[in-house]
Each structure stands twice: as C-alpha cells, then as structure tokens.
Amino acid sequence: MLNRRKFILTSLGASVAASLFRGVAKASAPQTSAGKPVVVSTWAPNVKANRAAWEVLSSGGRALDAVVKGVQIPEADPEDNSVGYGGLPDRDGRVTLDSCVMDEFGQCGSVMALEHIMHPVLVAKLVMEKTPHVQLVGEGALRFALENGFQKQNLLTPESEKAWKEWLKRSQYDPMRSVHELEEKIKKLQLNNIPWPSAYLNHDTIGMIALDRKGNLGGACTTSGMAFKMHGRVGDSPIIGAGLYVDNEAGAATATGIGEEVVKICGAHTITEAMRRGLSPEAACKEAIRRIVKNNGEKAKNIQVGFIALNKKGQVGAFAVRKGFTYCVTLNHQTKVYEAKSWFV
Ligand code: SD4
C-alpha cells in the first residue's frame, strides 16, 4: 500500500495520476440504491478489477466467476504491494498470501499463508471445488496448488525486498504506519491544492462482492496481509465470516484493514446477519464498525477497518472506522468511486 502510493505520488505527475481514474466519478455519499448486475470492491485503484468482473457479469456470467476474474488483476500487479505478486513480505522476507471465495450455494474455499503462487484466489476456488475441505494452509496449500498445475514463482519484487530491508533496520511492527503516512500526504496535497482526490491513491487488500443477472451473490477476498507480520500470521481476509461472507438470502460483505479487529467481531458475517434483519448495507457495515470501536475504547481512533456490503436488491453500502476508505461500484457499465462514511470524521 505504502509503496504503491509512493510510486504514484512521486513517479507520476498529477495529470497522469488523474488519468488513472478517467471515467471514474467521485461522490461523497455512498450509493444507496442500485440494481443488478453490480460489482463492488474495496479501494479506488481497483476500478480495473471491477471492469474485469463487469465483463463477466454483463455477459450474463455468474457472480463467483466475475469476482474471481476481477481480483486476479491486483494479484498479478507488481505495483500493488498489498496483494499477490509484489505484496510486501512478512518479517522473514517471505511473501505469504491469504485468499478465499464464497458462492451462492454457501460453498467456500480458502488458502492461508500460501507462498510462491501468483493467484491464490484460483487455489482457494479449487479447494472449494475439488476437496472435502474449506481451508488449506501453508505447505499443504502449496502442495495442493502444485499438484493441480500451478507454477511456483518468486513473488518478492525488488521494490518489496527493498522495503523489507529498510523495515529490518527498525524492525517495528506498526500496521497503522502506512495509514498515518497516507494521511500526512493527503494533508500536504490538500495544502498544495492538488486537483484530484488524494484518497484515491490508497490501495490495499481487495475484497470484491457481486450480484449477477440471475440475482445470485458471490465474493472473493485476497491479500498479502499486513506488511512485516510474524511468519504464519493469518488475518481476516481468508477467514470465511470475517474477511468475506456471502449469504444468498441476505447479502454479501467483505473487509479491509487491521484483520485482527475484523476477526474479533466476525465482521462479514455480522454484516450479512444485520442485512437479514433488515438493515441497509450501510447501516449493517456501521453496526460492525460500532463493535470494533466499542471493543477498542480510546485506541479505536488509531485503527482502520473498512467494510463494503451488497444486498439481494443490489443496494450497496460501506462504512469505516477512519476517513479515507474508498470503494468502487460498477453498475450499468459505469464504474464509480465512493468514499465511505466513517465513525471518526
Ligand atoms: C489483513 N485485512 O491481513 C488484511 C490486510 C488489509 O488493508 O486489509 N489491509 O489483516
């Protein structure tokens, strides 16, 4: 996330950066009424992922197939330091990936701490389709992937390796550091009247949920997890019910941010259950955020978690602990970026 931002901020001029988001409108209020098909993903730079998913949805494809196609875009992008190839490593310098999928039948698959495979989402899908299990971890997940024809690849890019070596000098785990650095940069950009929305530069875990033409839901979530985590650490992203949940009667939800906080409240499942009780997607996300804030008391201000949700009517909502969480919605061939409302403003 940090390097991606740095890359955009320092290597590209404002006009070039703005062109990344050409055709993307920003609205301060989240969308409340939508339709189908529709696809939603965490973080503004994932407009490209949305468009890939949209190709599947607009030709009548299944929500699951759409999200699996969509999230492969950041997985293969070396400039995205939070997902797949180019993801920042753990403190041992190892890139370990977490990913999961869930479909309209309540079927799901997940891989955790998977190394050397560029598209963990495809392995997660295969766990769902080909094994009697839901989750495979580490060595076992890798062995399963290789047995099924996936190629072993080095996922540590020179940029990520450099960032890790830099991190080693202080060796302090601070998952909010990049968030604070972003906020500082946003302040500076605003002071300098940079014309495009700086919040758009934030890039992180991709969670993607969709409703297809038939009215079925599907979701995927994929990440390299928190940068410089302990080896073996697993966050919320591959945990069904935490980082992702799809309930074809009620809705779908997915998460980004400090995974430990999402796991503690079973975030995505909490949201789909709230939608089942009749809450709007935004209200359901806010309820999950409320629990995180309550759990953390004074410390809550220093945590970032963002949720997005989608119900059976195709209504979309989001909510975050802090400002700056963006998400992409594609509907009627048009992709728009929204900034989520937040608990702390
Ligand atoms: C994790 N939730 O591993 C992921 C990281 C993330 O935005 O979403 N970063 O905890």
mmCIF file of C-alpha atoms and ligand atoms in Angstrom:
data_model
loop_
_atom_site.group_PDB
_atom_site.id
_atom_site.type_symbol
_atom_site.label_atom_id
_atom_site.label_comp_id
_atom_site.label_asym_id
_atom_site.label_seq_id
_atom_site.Cartn_x
_atom_site.Cartn_y
_atom_site.Cartn_z
ATOM 1 C CA MET A 1 0.000 0.000 0.000
ATOM 2 C CA LEU A 2 2.694 2.414 1.038
ATOM 3 C CA ASN A 3 4.927 1.781 -1.917
ATOM 4 C CA ARG A 4 2.078 1.916 -4.346
ATOM 5 C CA ARG A 5 1.161 5.316 -3.025
ATOM 6 C CA LYS A 6 4.719 6.479 -3.080
ATOM 7 C CA PHE A 7 5.017 5.260 -6.632
ATOM 8 C CA ILE A 8 2.014 7.228 -7.754
ATOM 9 C CA LEU A 9 2.872 10.301 -5.778
ATOM 10 C CA THR A 10 6.486 10.530 -6.655
ATOM 11 C CA SER A 11 6.803 8.936 -10.077
ATOM 12 C CA LEU A 12 3.703 10.295 -11.741
ATOM 13 C CA GLY A 13 2.549 13.824 -12.256
ATOM 14 C CA ALA A 14 -0.895 14.793 -11.094
ATOM 15 C CA SER A 15 -2.303 14.736 -14.611
ATOM 16 C CA VAL A 16 -1.047 11.212 -15.219
ATOM 17 C CA ALA A 17 -2.394 10.064 -11.898
ATOM 18 C CA ALA A 18 -5.700 11.702 -12.696
ATOM 19 C CA SER A 19 -5.837 9.774 -15.953
ATOM 20 C CA LEU A 20 -5.689 6.553 -13.980
ATOM 21 C CA PHE A 21 -9.144 7.416 -12.796
ATOM 22 C CA ARG A 22 -10.529 8.815 -16.028
ATOM 23 C CA GLY A 23 -14.195 7.985 -16.259
ATOM 24 C CA VAL A 24 -14.411 7.479 -12.531
ATOM 25 C CA ALA A 25 -16.682 9.836 -10.720
ATOM 26 C CA LYS A 26 -16.343 10.563 -7.047
ATOM 27 C CA ALA A 27 -19.345 11.030 -4.817
ATOM 28 C CA SER A 28 -19.090 11.749 -1.151
ATOM 29 C CA ALA A 29 -22.262 9.838 -0.277
ATOM 30 C CA PRO A 30 -22.302 6.088 -0.706
ATOM 31 C CA GLN A 31 -24.698 4.667 -3.209
ATOM 32 C CA THR A 32 -27.924 3.542 -1.602
ATOM 33 C CA SER A 33 -29.974 2.263 -4.463
ATOM 34 C CA ALA A 34 -28.570 0.113 -7.207
ATOM 35 C CA GLY A 35 -29.659 -2.788 -9.360
ATOM 36 C CA LYS A 36 -28.210 -5.837 -10.984
ATOM 37 C CA PRO A 37 -25.797 -6.952 -12.067
ATOM 38 C CA VAL A 38 -23.488 -4.981 -9.835
ATOM 39 C CA VAL A 39 -19.956 -5.442 -8.525
ATOM 40 C CA VAL A 40 -18.301 -3.687 -5.590
ATOM 41 C CA SER A 41 -14.683 -3.759 -4.457
ATOM 42 C CA THR A 42 -12.559 -2.232 -1.737
ATOM 43 C CA TRP A 43 -10.238 0.676 -2.655
ATOM 44 C CA ALA A 44 -10.356 3.094 -5.547
ATOM 45 C CA PRO A 45 -7.438 1.727 -7.594
ATOM 46 C CA ASN A 46 -9.452 -1.456 -8.073
ATOM 47 C CA VAL A 47 -11.537 0.132 -10.822
ATOM 48 C CA LYS A 48 -9.617 -2.088 -13.264
ATOM 49 C CA ALA A 49 -10.541 -5.162 -11.273
ATOM 50 C CA ASN A 50 -14.183 -4.066 -11.313
ATOM 51 C CA ARG A 51 -14.104 -3.680 -15.056
ATOM 52 C CA ALA A 52 -12.737 -7.206 -15.465
ATOM 53 C CA ALA A 53 -15.507 -8.537 -13.238
ATOM 54 C CA TRP A 54 -18.064 -6.477 -15.120
ATOM 55 C CA GLU A 55 -17.171 -8.214 -18.404
ATOM 56 C CA VAL A 56 -18.310 -11.475 -16.864
ATOM 57 C CA LEU A 57 -21.434 -10.026 -15.265
ATOM 58 C CA SER A 58 -22.573 -8.024 -18.271
ATOM 59 C CA SER A 59 -22.444 -11.103 -20.472
ATOM 60 C CA GLY A 60 -24.705 -12.971 -18.072
ATOM 61 C CA GLY A 61 -21.933 -14.701 -16.110
ATOM 62 C CA ARG A 62 -22.013 -15.900 -12.554
ATOM 63 C CA ALA A 63 -21.121 -13.608 -9.642
ATOM 64 C CA LEU A 64 -18.462 -16.024 -8.392
ATOM 65 C CA ASP A 65 -16.749 -16.165 -11.790
ATOM 66 C CA ALA A 66 -16.863 -12.383 -12.017
ATOM 67 C CA VAL A 67 -15.166 -11.740 -8.687
ATOM 68 C CA VAL A 68 -12.564 -14.445 -9.273
ATOM 69 C CA LYS A 69 -11.682 -12.797 -12.566
ATOM 70 C CA GLY A 70 -11.682 -9.329 -11.028
ATOM 71 C CA VAL A 71 -9.391 -9.936 -8.083
ATOM 72 C CA GLN A 72 -6.759 -11.545 -10.289
ATOM 73 C CA ILE A 73 -5.951 -8.062 -11.627
ATOM 74 C CA PRO A 74 -4.312 -6.769 -8.402
ATOM 75 C CA GLU A 75 -2.938 -10.245 -7.661
ATOM 76 C CA ALA A 76 -0.815 -10.035 -10.816
ATOM 77 C CA ASP A 77 0.077 -6.344 -10.431
ATOM 78 C CA PRO A 78 3.661 -5.915 -9.148
ATOM 79 C CA GLU A 79 2.919 -2.320 -8.155
ATOM 80 C CA ASP A 80 0.227 -3.372 -5.737
ATOM 81 C CA ASN A 81 2.129 -4.020 -2.526
ATOM 82 C CA SER A 82 -0.790 -5.469 -0.621
ATOM 83 C CA VAL A 83 -1.940 -8.293 -2.868
ATOM 84 C CA GLY A 84 -0.291 -11.221 -4.678
ATOM 85 C CA TYR A 85 2.824 -10.583 -6.784
ATOM 86 C CA GLY A 86 4.709 -7.617 -5.315
ATOM 87 C CA GLY A 87 2.968 -7.931 -1.937
ATOM 88 C CA LEU A 88 5.096 -6.818 0.994
ATOM 89 C CA PRO A 89 6.609 -9.818 2.785
ATOM 90 C CA ASP A 90 6.481 -10.926 6.381
ATOM 91 C CA ARG A 91 9.354 -10.101 8.738
ATOM 92 C CA ASP A 92 11.308 -13.097 7.421
ATOM 93 C CA GLY A 93 11.134 -11.665 3.905
ATOM 94 C CA ARG A 94 8.574 -14.237 2.747
ATOM 95 C CA VAL A 95 5.512 -13.259 0.713
ATOM 96 C CA THR A 96 2.620 -15.229 2.177
ATOM 97 C CA LEU A 97 -0.817 -14.892 0.655
ATOM 98 C CA ASP A 98 -4.336 -15.271 2.059
ATOM 99 C CA SER A 99 -7.381 -15.680 -0.144
ATOM 100 C CA CYS A 100 -10.920 -17.016 -0.140
ATOM 101 C CA VAL A 101 -14.069 -17.324 -2.223
ATOM 102 C CA MET A 102 -17.714 -17.977 -1.432
ATOM 103 C CA ASP A 103 -20.630 -18.638 -3.792
ATOM 104 C CA GLU A 104 -24.408 -18.502 -3.908
ATOM 105 C CA PHE A 105 -24.757 -22.051 -2.602
ATOM 106 C CA GLY A 106 -22.829 -21.252 0.567
ATOM 107 C CA GLN A 107 -19.837 -23.178 -0.755
ATOM 108 C CA CYS A 108 -16.457 -21.718 0.074
ATOM 109 C CA GLY A 109 -12.734 -22.303 -0.166
ATOM 110 C CA SER A 110 -9.714 -20.650 1.347
ATOM 111 C CA VAL A 111 -5.926 -20.698 1.383
ATOM 112 C CA MET A 112 -3.792 -19.159 4.087
ATOM 113 C CA ALA A 113 -0.110 -18.312 4.199
ATOM 114 C CA LEU A 114 0.340 -19.668 0.691
ATOM 115 C CA GLU A 115 3.739 -18.912 -0.839
ATOM 116 C CA HIS A 116 5.017 -18.775 -4.441
ATOM 117 C CA ILE A 117 1.642 -18.815 -6.210
ATOM 118 C CA MET A 118 0.591 -15.673 -8.020
ATOM 119 C CA HIS A 119 -3.145 -16.338 -7.981
ATOM 120 C CA PRO A 120 -4.124 -17.666 -4.562
ATOM 121 C CA VAL A 121 -7.774 -16.950 -5.388
ATOM 122 C CA LEU A 122 -7.690 -19.701 -8.026
ATOM 123 C CA VAL A 123 -6.274 -22.139 -5.489
ATOM 124 C CA ALA A 124 -8.984 -21.141 -2.984
ATOM 125 C CA LYS A 125 -11.618 -21.805 -5.653
ATOM 126 C CA LEU A 126 -10.093 -25.200 -6.317
ATOM 127 C CA VAL A 127 -10.089 -26.032 -2.600
ATOM 128 C CA MET A 128 -13.829 -25.369 -2.729
ATOM 129 C CA GLU A 129 -14.407 -27.381 -5.874
ATOM 130 C CA LYS A 130 -12.041 -30.301 -5.523
ATOM 131 C CA THR A 131 -11.502 -31.087 -1.871
ATOM 132 C CA PRO A 132 -13.726 -32.132 1.018
ATOM 133 C CA HIS A 133 -12.230 -29.197 2.967
ATOM 134 C CA VAL A 134 -12.750 -25.473 3.256
ATOM 135 C CA GLN A 135 -9.270 -24.259 4.237
ATOM 136 C CA LEU A 136 -5.733 -25.254 3.337
ATOM 137 C CA VAL A 137 -2.729 -23.621 4.919
ATOM 138 C CA GLY A 138 0.995 -23.125 4.174
ATOM 139 C CA GLU A 139 2.868 -26.164 2.894
ATOM 140 C CA GLY A 140 -0.292 -28.174 2.322
ATOM 141 C CA ALA A 141 -1.875 -25.393 0.304
ATOM 142 C CA LEU A 142 1.281 -25.083 -1.799
ATOM 143 C CA ARG A 143 1.460 -28.823 -2.394
ATOM 144 C CA PHE A 144 -2.197 -28.856 -3.462
ATOM 145 C CA ALA A 145 -1.582 -25.954 -5.852
ATOM 146 C CA LEU A 146 1.461 -27.589 -7.438
ATOM 147 C CA GLU A 147 -0.372 -30.907 -7.807
ATOM 148 C CA ASN A 148 -3.045 -29.031 -9.712
ATOM 149 C CA GLY A 149 -0.718 -27.457 -12.224
ATOM 150 C CA PHE A 150 0.065 -24.096 -10.635
ATOM 151 C CA GLN A 151 3.602 -22.852 -11.221
ATOM 152 C CA LYS A 152 5.958 -21.881 -8.436
ATOM 153 C CA GLN A 153 7.046 -18.248 -8.822
ATOM 154 C CA ASN A 154 9.108 -15.734 -6.926
ATOM 155 C CA LEU A 155 6.597 -13.149 -5.721
ATOM 156 C CA LEU A 156 9.071 -10.858 -3.956
ATOM 157 C CA THR A 157 9.755 -7.938 -6.295
ATOM 158 C CA PRO A 158 12.953 -5.880 -5.928
ATOM 159 C CA GLU A 159 10.846 -2.961 -4.607
ATOM 160 C CA SER A 160 9.212 -5.083 -1.914
ATOM 161 C CA GLU A 161 12.540 -6.605 -0.966
ATOM 162 C CA LYS A 162 13.993 -3.138 -0.625
ATOM 163 C CA ALA A 163 11.088 -2.042 1.577
ATOM 164 C CA TRP A 164 11.604 -5.116 3.757
ATOM 165 C CA LYS A 165 15.350 -4.427 4.147
ATOM 166 C CA GLU A 166 14.520 -0.883 5.101
ATOM 167 C CA TRP A 167 11.972 -2.144 7.625
ATOM 168 C CA LEU A 168 14.552 -4.513 9.128
ATOM 169 C CA LYS A 169 16.641 -1.552 10.253
ATOM 170 C CA ARG A 170 13.982 -0.684 12.846
ATOM 171 C CA SER A 171 12.045 -3.952 12.944
ATOM 172 C CA GLN A 172 8.994 -2.363 14.498
ATOM 173 C CA TYR A 173 5.620 -3.795 13.590
ATOM 174 C CA ASP A 174 3.272 -0.892 13.063
ATOM 175 C CA PRO A 175 0.353 -1.799 10.819
ATOM 176 C CA MET A 176 -1.107 1.725 11.032
ATOM 177 C CA ARG A 177 2.101 3.436 9.972
ATOM 178 C CA SER A 178 1.210 3.441 6.303
ATOM 179 C CA VAL A 179 -2.253 4.805 7.106
ATOM 180 C CA HIS A 180 -0.750 7.672 9.085
ATOM 181 C CA GLU A 181 1.773 8.378 6.357
ATOM 182 C CA LEU A 182 -1.024 8.499 3.814
ATOM 183 C CA GLU A 183 -2.978 10.915 5.948
ATOM 184 C CA GLU A 184 0.052 13.175 6.257
ATOM 185 C CA LYS A 185 0.442 13.113 2.497
ATOM 186 C CA ILE A 186 -3.224 13.880 1.994
ATOM 187 C CA LYS A 187 -2.844 16.936 4.230
ATOM 188 C CA LYS A 188 0.128 18.124 2.195
ATOM 189 C CA LEU A 189 -1.675 17.536 -1.096
ATOM 190 C CA GLN A 190 -4.656 19.460 0.140
ATOM 191 C CA LEU A 191 -2.438 22.307 1.259
ATOM 192 C CA ASN A 192 -0.978 22.403 -2.234
ATOM 193 C CA ASN A 193 -4.397 22.263 -3.868
ATOM 194 C CA ILE A 194 -3.655 19.108 -5.804
ATOM 195 C CA PRO A 195 -6.723 18.844 -8.024
ATOM 196 C CA TRP A 196 -7.540 15.160 -7.814
ATOM 197 C CA PRO A 197 -8.801 13.331 -4.778
ATOM 198 C CA SER A 198 -5.840 12.126 -2.825
ATOM 199 C CA ALA A 199 -7.873 9.452 -1.080
ATOM 200 C CA TYR A 200 -7.964 7.662 -4.417
ATOM 201 C CA LEU A 201 -4.339 6.739 -4.006
ATOM 202 C CA ASN A 202 -4.950 4.345 -1.211
ATOM 203 C CA HIS A 203 -4.576 0.722 -2.253
ATOM 204 C CA ASP A 204 -4.916 -2.312 -0.095
ATOM 205 C CA THR A 205 -6.456 -5.761 0.209
ATOM 206 C CA ILE A 206 -9.098 -6.409 -2.393
ATOM 207 C CA GLY A 207 -12.446 -7.713 -1.265
ATOM 208 C CA MET A 208 -14.962 -7.978 -4.097
ATOM 209 C CA ILE A 209 -18.647 -8.884 -3.966
ATOM 210 C CA ALA A 210 -21.120 -9.126 -6.837
ATOM 211 C CA LEU A 211 -24.743 -9.758 -7.682
ATOM 212 C CA ASP A 212 -25.288 -11.355 -11.082
ATOM 213 C CA ARG A 213 -28.123 -11.078 -13.563
ATOM 214 C CA LYS A 214 -29.823 -14.121 -12.073
ATOM 215 C CA GLY A 215 -29.809 -12.445 -8.671
ATOM 216 C CA ASN A 216 -27.105 -14.628 -7.156
ATOM 217 C CA LEU A 217 -24.298 -13.341 -4.984
ATOM 218 C CA GLY A 218 -20.609 -14.268 -4.894
ATOM 219 C CA GLY A 219 -17.467 -12.926 -3.283
ATOM 220 C CA ALA A 220 -13.689 -13.135 -3.119
ATOM 221 C CA CYS A 221 -11.049 -11.592 -0.899
ATOM 222 C CA THR A 222 -7.304 -11.734 -1.486
ATOM 223 C CA THR A 223 -4.258 -10.156 0.156
ATOM 224 C CA SER A 224 -0.642 -10.477 1.146
ATOM 225 C CA GLY A 225 -1.793 -9.490 4.634
ATOM 226 C CA MET A 226 -0.217 -6.947 6.918
ATOM 227 C CA ALA A 227 3.262 -5.973 5.849
ATOM 228 C CA PHE A 228 6.050 -7.382 8.042
ATOM 229 C CA LYS A 229 3.710 -9.592 10.053
ATOM 230 C CA MET A 230 5.071 -12.553 12.005
ATOM 231 C CA HIS A 231 5.638 -15.565 9.793
ATOM 232 C CA GLY A 232 2.491 -17.682 9.992
ATOM 233 C CA ARG A 233 0.216 -14.792 10.913
ATOM 234 C CA VAL A 234 -3.184 -15.039 9.242
ATOM 235 C CA GLY A 235 -5.561 -12.093 9.119
ATOM 236 C CA ASP A 236 -9.251 -11.847 8.380
ATOM 237 C CA SER A 237 -9.109 -11.975 4.605
ATOM 238 C CA PRO A 238 -9.150 -15.780 4.112
ATOM 239 C CA ILE A 239 -11.430 -16.415 7.104
ATOM 240 C CA ILE A 240 -14.971 -17.141 5.997
ATOM 241 C CA GLY A 241 -17.263 -14.959 8.085
ATOM 242 C CA ALA A 242 -14.541 -12.436 8.935
ATOM 243 C CA GLY A 243 -12.995 -11.053 5.726
ATOM 244 C CA LEU A 244 -15.769 -12.362 3.490
ATOM 245 C CA TYR A 245 -19.242 -13.785 3.761
ATOM 246 C CA VAL A 246 -21.910 -14.497 1.178
ATOM 247 C CA ASP A 247 -25.433 -15.396 2.188
ATOM 248 C CA ASN A 248 -27.570 -15.718 -0.907
ATOM 249 C CA GLU A 249 -30.739 -14.973 1.076
ATOM 250 C CA ALA A 250 -29.476 -11.790 2.680
ATOM 251 C CA GLY A 251 -26.379 -10.275 1.114
ATOM 252 C CA ALA A 252 -22.603 -10.292 0.915
ATOM 253 C CA ALA A 253 -19.887 -8.375 2.739
ATOM 254 C CA THR A 254 -16.116 -8.079 2.756
ATOM 255 C CA ALA A 255 -13.448 -6.236 4.715
ATOM 256 C CA THR A 256 -10.125 -4.450 4.616
ATOM 257 C CA GLY A 257 -7.902 -3.062 7.335
ATOM 258 C CA ILE A 258 -6.495 -4.465 10.568
ATOM 259 C CA GLY A 259 -7.572 -8.074 10.224
ATOM 260 C CA GLU A 260 -7.323 -8.937 13.902
ATOM 261 C CA GLU A 261 -10.134 -6.471 14.665
ATOM 262 C CA VAL A 262 -12.305 -7.917 11.895
ATOM 263 C CA VAL A 263 -11.806 -11.484 13.141
ATOM 264 C CA LYS A 264 -12.756 -10.488 16.695
ATOM 265 C CA ILE A 265 -16.249 -9.434 15.609
ATOM 266 C CA CYS A 266 -16.723 -11.964 12.746
ATOM 267 C CA GLY A 267 -17.075 -8.860 10.583
ATOM 268 C CA ALA A 268 -18.534 -10.020 7.271
ATOM 269 C CA HIS A 269 -20.927 -12.482 8.885
ATOM 270 C CA THR A 270 -22.077 -9.873 11.377
ATOM 271 C CA ILE A 271 -22.933 -7.631 8.428
ATOM 272 C CA THR A 272 -24.845 -10.226 6.415
ATOM 273 C CA GLU A 273 -26.857 -11.167 9.506
ATOM 274 C CA ALA A 274 -27.658 -7.497 10.082
ATOM 275 C CA MET A 275 -28.871 -7.237 6.474
ATOM 276 C CA ARG A 276 -31.015 -10.329 7.048
ATOM 277 C CA ARG A 277 -32.640 -8.466 9.938
ATOM 278 C CA GLY A 278 -33.472 -5.689 7.517
ATOM 279 C CA LEU A 279 -30.639 -3.195 7.951
ATOM 280 C CA SER A 280 -29.429 -1.428 4.826
ATOM 281 C CA PRO A 281 -25.933 -2.399 3.663
ATOM 282 C CA GLU A 282 -24.519 0.853 5.011
ATOM 283 C CA ALA A 283 -26.272 0.518 8.373
ATOM 284 C CA ALA A 284 -25.095 -3.089 8.614
ATOM 285 C CA CYS A 285 -21.479 -2.053 7.950
ATOM 286 C CA LYS A 286 -21.824 0.724 10.522
ATOM 287 C CA GLU A 287 -23.048 -1.754 13.129
ATOM 288 C CA ALA A 288 -19.933 -3.897 12.582
ATOM 289 C CA ILE A 289 -17.714 -0.809 12.842
ATOM 290 C CA ARG A 290 -19.518 0.187 16.041
ATOM 291 C CA ARG A 291 -18.499 -3.121 17.609
ATOM 292 C CA ILE A 292 -14.860 -2.609 16.637
ATOM 293 C CA VAL A 293 -14.905 0.901 18.062
ATOM 294 C CA LYS A 294 -16.546 -0.333 21.262
ATOM 295 C CA ASN A 295 -14.001 -3.161 21.625
ATOM 296 C CA ASN A 296 -11.111 -0.753 21.404
ATOM 297 C CA GLY A 297 -12.150 2.156 23.560
ATOM 298 C CA GLU A 298 -9.656 5.005 23.383
ATOM 299 C CA LYS A 299 -7.472 3.069 20.965
ATOM 300 C CA ALA A 300 -10.230 2.822 18.342
ATOM 301 C CA LYS A 301 -9.188 6.110 16.727
ATOM 302 C CA ASN A 302 -5.908 4.526 15.832
ATOM 303 C CA ILE A 303 -7.364 1.601 13.919
ATOM 304 C CA GLN A 304 -8.548 1.402 10.349
ATOM 305 C CA VAL A 305 -11.096 -1.116 9.143
ATOM 306 C CA GLY A 306 -13.410 -0.655 6.158
ATOM 307 C CA PHE A 307 -16.370 -2.806 5.159
ATOM 308 C CA ILE A 308 -18.424 -2.967 1.969
ATOM 309 C CA ALA A 309 -21.745 -4.766 1.622
ATOM 310 C CA LEU A 310 -24.306 -5.613 -1.009
ATOM 311 C CA ASN A 311 -27.832 -6.925 -0.532
ATOM 312 C CA LYS A 312 -30.124 -9.023 -2.724
ATOM 313 C CA LYS A 313 -31.723 -5.907 -4.200
ATOM 314 C CA GLY A 314 -28.339 -4.748 -5.431
ATOM 315 C CA GLN A 315 -28.089 -1.966 -2.856
ATOM 316 C CA VAL A 316 -24.541 -1.109 -1.869
ATOM 317 C CA GLY A 317 -23.151 0.323 1.345
ATOM 318 C CA ALA A 318 -19.875 0.830 3.191
ATOM 319 C CA PHE A 319 -18.526 2.159 6.464
ATOM 320 C CA ALA A 320 -15.074 2.595 8.000
ATOM 321 C CA VAL A 321 -13.508 3.456 11.334
ATOM 322 C CA ARG A 322 -11.497 6.353 9.889
ATOM 323 C CA LYS A 323 -11.788 8.653 6.913
ATOM 324 C CA GLY A 324 -10.156 7.772 3.613
ATOM 325 C CA PHE A 325 -11.629 4.361 2.839
ATOM 326 C CA THR A 326 -12.694 4.233 -0.806
ATOM 327 C CA TYR A 327 -14.573 1.626 -2.794
ATOM 328 C CA CYS A 328 -15.613 1.026 -6.397
ATOM 329 C CA VAL A 329 -19.074 0.235 -7.680
ATOM 330 C CA THR A 330 -19.782 -0.904 -11.242
ATOM 331 C CA LEU A 331 -23.364 -0.797 -12.433
ATOM 332 C CA ASN A 332 -24.855 -0.165 -15.880
ATOM 333 C CA HIS A 333 -21.389 -0.306 -17.472
ATOM 334 C CA GLN A 334 -20.229 2.571 -15.312
ATOM 335 C CA THR A 335 -17.635 2.424 -12.555
ATOM 336 C CA LYS A 336 -17.747 4.983 -9.789
ATOM 337 C CA VAL A 337 -15.556 5.502 -6.776
ATOM 338 C CA TYR A 338 -17.063 6.452 -3.441
ATOM 339 C CA GLU A 339 -15.543 7.450 -0.170
ATOM 340 C CA ALA A 340 -17.144 5.596 2.728
ATOM 341 C CA LYS A 341 -18.629 7.372 5.693
ATOM 342 C CA SER A 342 -16.584 6.813 8.820
ATOM 343 C CA TRP A 343 -17.050 6.617 12.577
ATOM 344 C CA PHE A 344 -14.387 9.220 13.210
ATOM 345 C CA VAL A 345 -14.589 12.142 10.827
HETATM 346 C C1 SD4 B 1 -5.116 -8.425 6.954
HETATM 347 N N1 SD4 B 1 -7.128 -7.298 6.363
HETATM 348 O O1 SD4 B 1 -4.305 -9.280 6.620
HETATM 349 C C2 SD4 B 1 -5.847 -7.686 5.875
HETATM 350 C C3 SD4 B 1 -4.971 -6.559 5.447
HETATM 351 C C4 SD4 B 1 -5.687 -5.449 4.800
HETATM 352 O O2 SD4 B 1 -5.830 -3.433 4.120
HETATM 353 O O3 SD4 B 1 -6.856 -5.443 4.519
HETATM 354 N N2 SD4 B 1 -5.089 -4.399 4.571
HETATM 355 O O4 SD4 B 1 -5.330 -8.123 8.118
#
